[in-house]
Tab-separated table of C-alpha atoms in Angstrom:
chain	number	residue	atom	x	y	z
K	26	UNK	CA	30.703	119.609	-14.247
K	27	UNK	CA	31.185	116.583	-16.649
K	28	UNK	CA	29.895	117.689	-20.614
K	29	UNK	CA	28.734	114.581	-23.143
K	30	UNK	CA	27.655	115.986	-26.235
K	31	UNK	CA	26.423	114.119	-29.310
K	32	UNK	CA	26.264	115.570	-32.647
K	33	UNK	CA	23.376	113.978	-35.108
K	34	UNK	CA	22.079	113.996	-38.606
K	35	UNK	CA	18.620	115.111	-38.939
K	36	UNK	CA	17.122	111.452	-39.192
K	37	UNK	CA	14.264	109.834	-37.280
K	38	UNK	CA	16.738	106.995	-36.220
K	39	UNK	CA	19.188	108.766	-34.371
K	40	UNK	CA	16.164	110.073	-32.151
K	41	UNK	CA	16.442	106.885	-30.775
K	42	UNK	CA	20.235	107.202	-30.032
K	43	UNK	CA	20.087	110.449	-28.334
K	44	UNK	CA	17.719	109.308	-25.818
K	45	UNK	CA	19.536	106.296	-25.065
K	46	UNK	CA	22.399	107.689	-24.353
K	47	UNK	CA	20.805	110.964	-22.234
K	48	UNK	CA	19.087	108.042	-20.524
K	49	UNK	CA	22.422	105.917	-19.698
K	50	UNK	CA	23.795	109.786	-19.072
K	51	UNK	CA	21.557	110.576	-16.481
K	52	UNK	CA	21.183	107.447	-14.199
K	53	UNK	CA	25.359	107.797	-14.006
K	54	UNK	CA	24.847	111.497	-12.847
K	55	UNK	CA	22.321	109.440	-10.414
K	56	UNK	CA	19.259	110.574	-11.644
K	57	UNK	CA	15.943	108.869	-9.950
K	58	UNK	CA	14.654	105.893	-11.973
K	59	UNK	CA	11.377	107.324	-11.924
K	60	UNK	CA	13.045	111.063	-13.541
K	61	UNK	CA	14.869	108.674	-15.736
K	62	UNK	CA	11.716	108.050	-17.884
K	63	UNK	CA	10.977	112.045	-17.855
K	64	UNK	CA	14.583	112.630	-19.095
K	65	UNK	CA	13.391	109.965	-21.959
K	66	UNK	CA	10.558	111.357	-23.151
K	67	UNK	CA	11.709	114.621	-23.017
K	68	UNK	CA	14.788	114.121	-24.883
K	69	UNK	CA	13.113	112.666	-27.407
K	70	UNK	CA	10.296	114.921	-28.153
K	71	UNK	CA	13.082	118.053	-28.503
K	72	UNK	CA	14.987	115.789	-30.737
K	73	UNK	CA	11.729	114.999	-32.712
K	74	UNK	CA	11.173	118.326	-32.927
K	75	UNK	CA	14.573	119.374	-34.116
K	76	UNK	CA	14.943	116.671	-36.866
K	77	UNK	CA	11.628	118.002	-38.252
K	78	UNK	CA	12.705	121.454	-38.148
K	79	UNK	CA	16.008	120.420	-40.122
K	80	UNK	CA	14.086	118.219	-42.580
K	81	UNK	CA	11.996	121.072	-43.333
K	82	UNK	CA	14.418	123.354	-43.655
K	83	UNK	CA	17.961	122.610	-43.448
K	84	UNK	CA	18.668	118.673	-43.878
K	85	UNK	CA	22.159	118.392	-44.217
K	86	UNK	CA	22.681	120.155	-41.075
K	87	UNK	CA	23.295	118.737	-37.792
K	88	UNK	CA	21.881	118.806	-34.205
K	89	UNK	CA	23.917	118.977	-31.322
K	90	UNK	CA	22.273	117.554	-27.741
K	91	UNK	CA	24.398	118.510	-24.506
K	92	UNK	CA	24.565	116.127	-21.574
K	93	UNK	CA	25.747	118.040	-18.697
K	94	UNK	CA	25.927	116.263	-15.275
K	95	UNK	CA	25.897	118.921	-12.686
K	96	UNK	CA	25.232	122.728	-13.628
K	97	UNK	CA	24.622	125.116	-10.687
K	98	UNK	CA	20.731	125.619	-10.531
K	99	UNK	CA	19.673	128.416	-13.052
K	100	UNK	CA	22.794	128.118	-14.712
K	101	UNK	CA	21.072	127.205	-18.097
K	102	UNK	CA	22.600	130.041	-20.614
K	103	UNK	CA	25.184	130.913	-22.941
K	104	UNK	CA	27.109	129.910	-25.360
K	105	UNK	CA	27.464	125.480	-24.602
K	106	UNK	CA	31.060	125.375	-25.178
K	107	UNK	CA	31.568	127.873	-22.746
K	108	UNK	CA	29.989	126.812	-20.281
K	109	UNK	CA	30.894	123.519	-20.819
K	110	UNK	CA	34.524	125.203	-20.406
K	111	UNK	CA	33.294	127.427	-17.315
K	112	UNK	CA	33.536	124.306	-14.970
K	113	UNK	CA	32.390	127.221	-11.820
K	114	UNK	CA	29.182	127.947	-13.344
K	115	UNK	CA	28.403	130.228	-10.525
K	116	UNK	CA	25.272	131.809	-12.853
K	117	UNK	CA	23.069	134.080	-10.470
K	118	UNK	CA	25.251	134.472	-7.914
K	119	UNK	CA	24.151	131.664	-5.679
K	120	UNK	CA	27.343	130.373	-4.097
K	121	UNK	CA	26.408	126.034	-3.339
K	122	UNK	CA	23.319	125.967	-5.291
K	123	UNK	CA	21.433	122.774	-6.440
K	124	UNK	CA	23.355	120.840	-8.601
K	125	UNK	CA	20.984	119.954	-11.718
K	126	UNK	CA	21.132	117.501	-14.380
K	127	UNK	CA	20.883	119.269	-17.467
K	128	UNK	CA	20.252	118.295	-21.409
K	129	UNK	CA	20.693	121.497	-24.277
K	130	UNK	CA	19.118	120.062	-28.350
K	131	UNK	CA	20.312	122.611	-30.237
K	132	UNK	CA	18.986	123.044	-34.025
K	133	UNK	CA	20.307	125.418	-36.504
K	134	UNK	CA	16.906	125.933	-38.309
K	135	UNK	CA	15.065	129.017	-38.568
K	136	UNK	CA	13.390	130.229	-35.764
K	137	UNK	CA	10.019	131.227	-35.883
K	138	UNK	CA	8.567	134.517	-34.459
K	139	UNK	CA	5.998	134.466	-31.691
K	140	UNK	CA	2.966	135.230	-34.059
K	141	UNK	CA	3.980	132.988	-36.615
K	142	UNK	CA	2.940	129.996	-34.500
K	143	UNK	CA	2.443	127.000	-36.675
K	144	UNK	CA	4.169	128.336	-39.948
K	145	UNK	CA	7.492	128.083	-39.602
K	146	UNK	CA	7.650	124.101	-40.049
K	147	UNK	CA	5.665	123.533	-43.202
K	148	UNK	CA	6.082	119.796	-44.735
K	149	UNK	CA	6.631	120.182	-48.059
K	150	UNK	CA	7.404	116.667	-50.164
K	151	UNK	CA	10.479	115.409	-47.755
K	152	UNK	CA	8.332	113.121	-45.933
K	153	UNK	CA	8.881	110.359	-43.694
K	154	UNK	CA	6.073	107.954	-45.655
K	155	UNK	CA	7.157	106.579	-48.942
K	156	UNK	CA	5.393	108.282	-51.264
K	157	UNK	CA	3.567	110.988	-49.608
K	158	UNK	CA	4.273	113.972	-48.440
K	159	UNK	CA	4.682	114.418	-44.335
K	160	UNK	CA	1.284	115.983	-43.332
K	161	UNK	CA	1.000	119.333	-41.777
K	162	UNK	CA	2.402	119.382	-38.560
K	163	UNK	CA	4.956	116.216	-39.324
K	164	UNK	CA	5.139	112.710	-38.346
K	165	UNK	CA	2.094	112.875	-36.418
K	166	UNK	CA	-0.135	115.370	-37.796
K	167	UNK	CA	0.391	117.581	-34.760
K	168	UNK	CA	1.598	121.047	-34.264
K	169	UNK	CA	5.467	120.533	-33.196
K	170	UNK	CA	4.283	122.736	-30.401
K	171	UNK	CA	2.771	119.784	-28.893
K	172	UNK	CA	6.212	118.132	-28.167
K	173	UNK	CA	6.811	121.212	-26.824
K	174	UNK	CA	3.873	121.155	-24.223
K	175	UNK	CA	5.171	117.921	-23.509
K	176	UNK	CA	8.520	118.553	-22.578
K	177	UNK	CA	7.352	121.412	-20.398
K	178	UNK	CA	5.343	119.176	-18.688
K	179	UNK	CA	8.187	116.309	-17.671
K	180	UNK	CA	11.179	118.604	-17.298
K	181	UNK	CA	12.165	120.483	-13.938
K	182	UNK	CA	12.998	123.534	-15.153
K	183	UNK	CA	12.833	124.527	-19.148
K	184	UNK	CA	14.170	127.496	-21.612
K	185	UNK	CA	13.245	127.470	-25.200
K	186	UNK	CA	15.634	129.963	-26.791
K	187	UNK	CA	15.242	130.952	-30.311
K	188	UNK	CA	18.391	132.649	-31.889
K	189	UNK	CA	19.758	133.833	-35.293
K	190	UNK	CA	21.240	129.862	-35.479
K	191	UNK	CA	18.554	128.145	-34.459
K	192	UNK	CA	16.525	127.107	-31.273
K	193	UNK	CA	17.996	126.036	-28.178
K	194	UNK	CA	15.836	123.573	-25.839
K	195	UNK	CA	17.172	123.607	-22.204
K	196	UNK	CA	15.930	121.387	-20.024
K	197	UNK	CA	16.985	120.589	-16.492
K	198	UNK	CA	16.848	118.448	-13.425
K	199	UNK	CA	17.791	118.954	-10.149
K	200	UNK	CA	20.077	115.940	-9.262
K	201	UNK	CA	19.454	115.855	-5.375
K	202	UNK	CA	16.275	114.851	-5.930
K	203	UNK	CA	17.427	111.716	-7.304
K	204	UNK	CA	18.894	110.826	-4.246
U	2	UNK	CA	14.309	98.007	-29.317
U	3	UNK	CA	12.094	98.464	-32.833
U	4	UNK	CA	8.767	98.450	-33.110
U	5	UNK	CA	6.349	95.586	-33.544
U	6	UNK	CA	2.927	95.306	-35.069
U	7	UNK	CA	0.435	92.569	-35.065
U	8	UNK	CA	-3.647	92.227	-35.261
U	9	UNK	CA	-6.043	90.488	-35.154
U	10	UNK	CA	-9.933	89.885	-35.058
U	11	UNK	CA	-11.835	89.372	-31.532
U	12	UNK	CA	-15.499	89.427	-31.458
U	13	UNK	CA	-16.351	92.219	-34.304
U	14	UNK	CA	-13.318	93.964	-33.433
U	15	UNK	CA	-9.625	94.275	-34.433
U	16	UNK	CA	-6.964	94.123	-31.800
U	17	UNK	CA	-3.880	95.871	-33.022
U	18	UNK	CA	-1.166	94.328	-31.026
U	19	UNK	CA	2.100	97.338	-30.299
U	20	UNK	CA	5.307	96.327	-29.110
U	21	UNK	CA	8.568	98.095	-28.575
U	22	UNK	CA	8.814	101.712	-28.846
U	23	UNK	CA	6.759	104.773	-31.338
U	24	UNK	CA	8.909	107.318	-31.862
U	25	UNK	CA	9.491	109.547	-34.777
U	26	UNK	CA	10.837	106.527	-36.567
U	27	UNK	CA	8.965	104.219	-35.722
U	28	UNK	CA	5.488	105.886	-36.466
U	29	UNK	CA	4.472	105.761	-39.729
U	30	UNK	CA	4.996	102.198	-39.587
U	31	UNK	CA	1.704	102.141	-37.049
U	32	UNK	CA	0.368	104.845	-39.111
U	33	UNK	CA	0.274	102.445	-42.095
U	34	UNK	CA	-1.027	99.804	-40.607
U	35	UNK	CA	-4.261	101.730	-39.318
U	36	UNK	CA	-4.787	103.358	-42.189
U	37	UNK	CA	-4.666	99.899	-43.527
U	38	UNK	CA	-7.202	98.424	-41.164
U	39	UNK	CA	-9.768	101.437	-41.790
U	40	UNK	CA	-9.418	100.900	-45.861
U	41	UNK	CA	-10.441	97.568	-45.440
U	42	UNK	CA	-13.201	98.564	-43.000
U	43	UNK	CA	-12.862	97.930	-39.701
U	44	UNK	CA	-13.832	100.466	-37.775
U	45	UNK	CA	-14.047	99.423	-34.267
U	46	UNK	CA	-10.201	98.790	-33.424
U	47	UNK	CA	-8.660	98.728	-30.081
U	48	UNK	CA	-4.527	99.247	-30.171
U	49	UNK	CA	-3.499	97.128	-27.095
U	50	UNK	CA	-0.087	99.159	-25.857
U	51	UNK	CA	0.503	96.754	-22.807
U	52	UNK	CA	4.295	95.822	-24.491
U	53	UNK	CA	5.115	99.047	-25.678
U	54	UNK	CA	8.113	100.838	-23.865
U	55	UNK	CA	7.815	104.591	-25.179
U	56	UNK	CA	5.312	106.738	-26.498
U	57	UNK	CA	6.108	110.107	-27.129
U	58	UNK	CA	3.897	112.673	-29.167
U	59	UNK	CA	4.594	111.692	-32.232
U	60	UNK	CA	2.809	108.159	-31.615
U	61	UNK	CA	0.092	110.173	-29.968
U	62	UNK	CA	-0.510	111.953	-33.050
U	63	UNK	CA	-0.691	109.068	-35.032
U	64	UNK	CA	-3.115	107.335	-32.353
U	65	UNK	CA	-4.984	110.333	-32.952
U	66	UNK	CA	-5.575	110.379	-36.647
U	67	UNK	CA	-6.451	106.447	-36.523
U	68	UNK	CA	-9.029	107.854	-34.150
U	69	UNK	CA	-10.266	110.660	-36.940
U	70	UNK	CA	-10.490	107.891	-39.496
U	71	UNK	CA	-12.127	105.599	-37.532
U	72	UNK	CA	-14.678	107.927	-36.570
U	73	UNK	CA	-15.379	109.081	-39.860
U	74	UNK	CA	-16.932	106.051	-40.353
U	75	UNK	CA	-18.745	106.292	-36.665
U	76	UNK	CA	-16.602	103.816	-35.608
U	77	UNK	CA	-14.265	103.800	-32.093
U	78	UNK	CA	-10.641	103.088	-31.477
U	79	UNK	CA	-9.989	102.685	-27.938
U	80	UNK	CA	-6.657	102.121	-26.019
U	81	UNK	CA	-5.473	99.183	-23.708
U	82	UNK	CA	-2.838	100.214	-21.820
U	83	UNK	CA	-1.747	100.115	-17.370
U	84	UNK	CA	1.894	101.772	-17.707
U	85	UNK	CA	1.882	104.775	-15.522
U	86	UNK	CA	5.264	105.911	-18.005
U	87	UNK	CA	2.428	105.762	-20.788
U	88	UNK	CA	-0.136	106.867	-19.420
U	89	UNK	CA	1.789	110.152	-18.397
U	90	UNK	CA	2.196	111.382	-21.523
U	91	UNK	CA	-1.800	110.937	-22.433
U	92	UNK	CA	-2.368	112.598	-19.166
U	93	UNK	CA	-0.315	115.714	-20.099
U	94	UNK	CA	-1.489	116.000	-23.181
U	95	UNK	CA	-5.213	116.065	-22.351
U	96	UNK	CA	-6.120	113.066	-24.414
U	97	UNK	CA	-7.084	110.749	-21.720
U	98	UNK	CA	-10.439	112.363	-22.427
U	99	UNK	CA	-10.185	111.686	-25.971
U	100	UNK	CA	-9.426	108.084	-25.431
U	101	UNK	CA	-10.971	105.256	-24.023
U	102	UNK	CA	-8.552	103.935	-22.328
U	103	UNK	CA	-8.691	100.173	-20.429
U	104	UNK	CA	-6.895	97.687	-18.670
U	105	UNK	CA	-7.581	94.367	-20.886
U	106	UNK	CA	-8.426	94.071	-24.229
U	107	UNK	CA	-12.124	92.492	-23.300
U	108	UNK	CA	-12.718	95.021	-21.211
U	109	UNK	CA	-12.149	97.340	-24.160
U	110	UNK	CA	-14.659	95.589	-26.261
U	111	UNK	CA	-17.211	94.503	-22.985
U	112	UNK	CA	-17.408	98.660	-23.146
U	113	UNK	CA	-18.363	99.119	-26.506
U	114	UNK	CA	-20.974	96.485	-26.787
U	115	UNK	CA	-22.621	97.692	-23.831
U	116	UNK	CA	-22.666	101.534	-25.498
């Protein structure tokens, strides 16, 4: 298992970054061209998501996206640097699973409970227009569930896992399909 | 690479012109500009996306308020765009029956003068 991992500041611009280089990531884990575009999008809609979360609530704070080339299927879990250290990864017990591409965007702002849908990120005057205040839901006007939705839609496999530091959005890929 | 923005009139319509990608940070810039467009009344636009390279929700969202303003004023904002990578994401997202979406900018307007 091979471990990039690429620490931002919670900026629009670095967005950007992180998805090049989980793009340029992927295709040298050998990734499918056509899953390259997935990997893309849905990189950059957790990061999106993430940066909005720390503008709202925690700017100075960074967010920390995990390349790893080649965790054992369903081994998505624990703490990153261990597993990054755990070079096995033998997670449920299946001995030669899939090999997955696999890409962790970790924020450290609050996470929300599952009944306070669409309250936790609330724009409040550190907008992204000069000028104005970000409207409800961000950039866009949408709920940040809706990058959400998206990346559920383009990744393979995905975990959302809010802790006491923050949420953790895992998102996976198996790499033989690439092939 | 960035994002860039031109328009223009065609017929009784104006053809905003998107390049490059519409991310997070790239956005508001497009945001701006419609706004821009509706404030100065036009209200039949069509964004031709043909030479834009990503797209992810946050671009959508901003799509979708131009298309709230536009409408306010019964007006349409319709989408020119073949790239199945771009077209994915409206698909996902359910908006491909929110949008017109076409494959050439006349076709765009060829629809709405025949509505």
């Amino acid at each position: 298992m091979a471990l990039v991992q690429l620490t931002i500041s919670a900026l629009p611009a670095h967005v950007r970054t992180a998805r090049l280089m989980a793009t340029a990531v992927a295709r040298r884990a050998g990734i499918a061209e056509s899953a390259l575009d997935e990997i893309r999008l849905a990189v950059g809609e957790a990061c999106s998501r993430a940066v909005e979360a720390h503008r709202a609530h925690c700017p100075g704070r960074p967010i920390t996206v995990e390349l790893i080339d080649g965790t054992a299927d369903g081994a998505a879990g624990g703490a990153p640097a261990q597993r990054a250290a755990d070079t096995a990864a033998p997670s449920n017990g299946h001995a030669g699973a899939a090999r997955r591409f696999e890409v962790v965007v970790t924020d450290r702002a609050p996470a929300k409970e599952p009944d306070a849908a669409g309250t936790d990120h609330e724009f409040t005057g550190t907008g992204l227009y000069p000028g104005e205040t970000t409207p409800p839901g961000g950039v866009s006007g949408l709920s940040p569930d809706v990058g959400l939705a998206v990346i559920v839609g383009l990744a393979d496999e995905v975990r959302i896992e809010p802790g006491d530091e923050g949420t953790a959005v895992r998102m996976s890929w198996p790499l033989e399909a690439a092939a | 690479m960035d994002l860039k923005l031109d328009h223009h009139t065609q017929d009784d319509t104006e053809i905003v012109v998107v390049e490059g990608e519409i991310d997070v940070y790239t956005a508001p810039r497009l945001r701006e500009l419609l706004i821009d467009l509706v404030n100065k009344g036009n209200f039949h636009l069509v964004v031709n996306m043909e030479k834009v390279e990503f797209l992810d929700s946050t671009g959508l969202g901003v799509l979708v308020g131009g298309l709230k303003r536009v409408r306010a004023h019964d007006g349409t904002l319709d989408l020119v765009c073949t790239q199945e990578r771009i077209l994915k994401i409206f698909r996902i997202t359910g908006l491909t029956k929110v949008f017109g979406i076409y494959e050439s900018v006349q076709e765009a307007i060829d629809k709405r003068a025949s509505k």
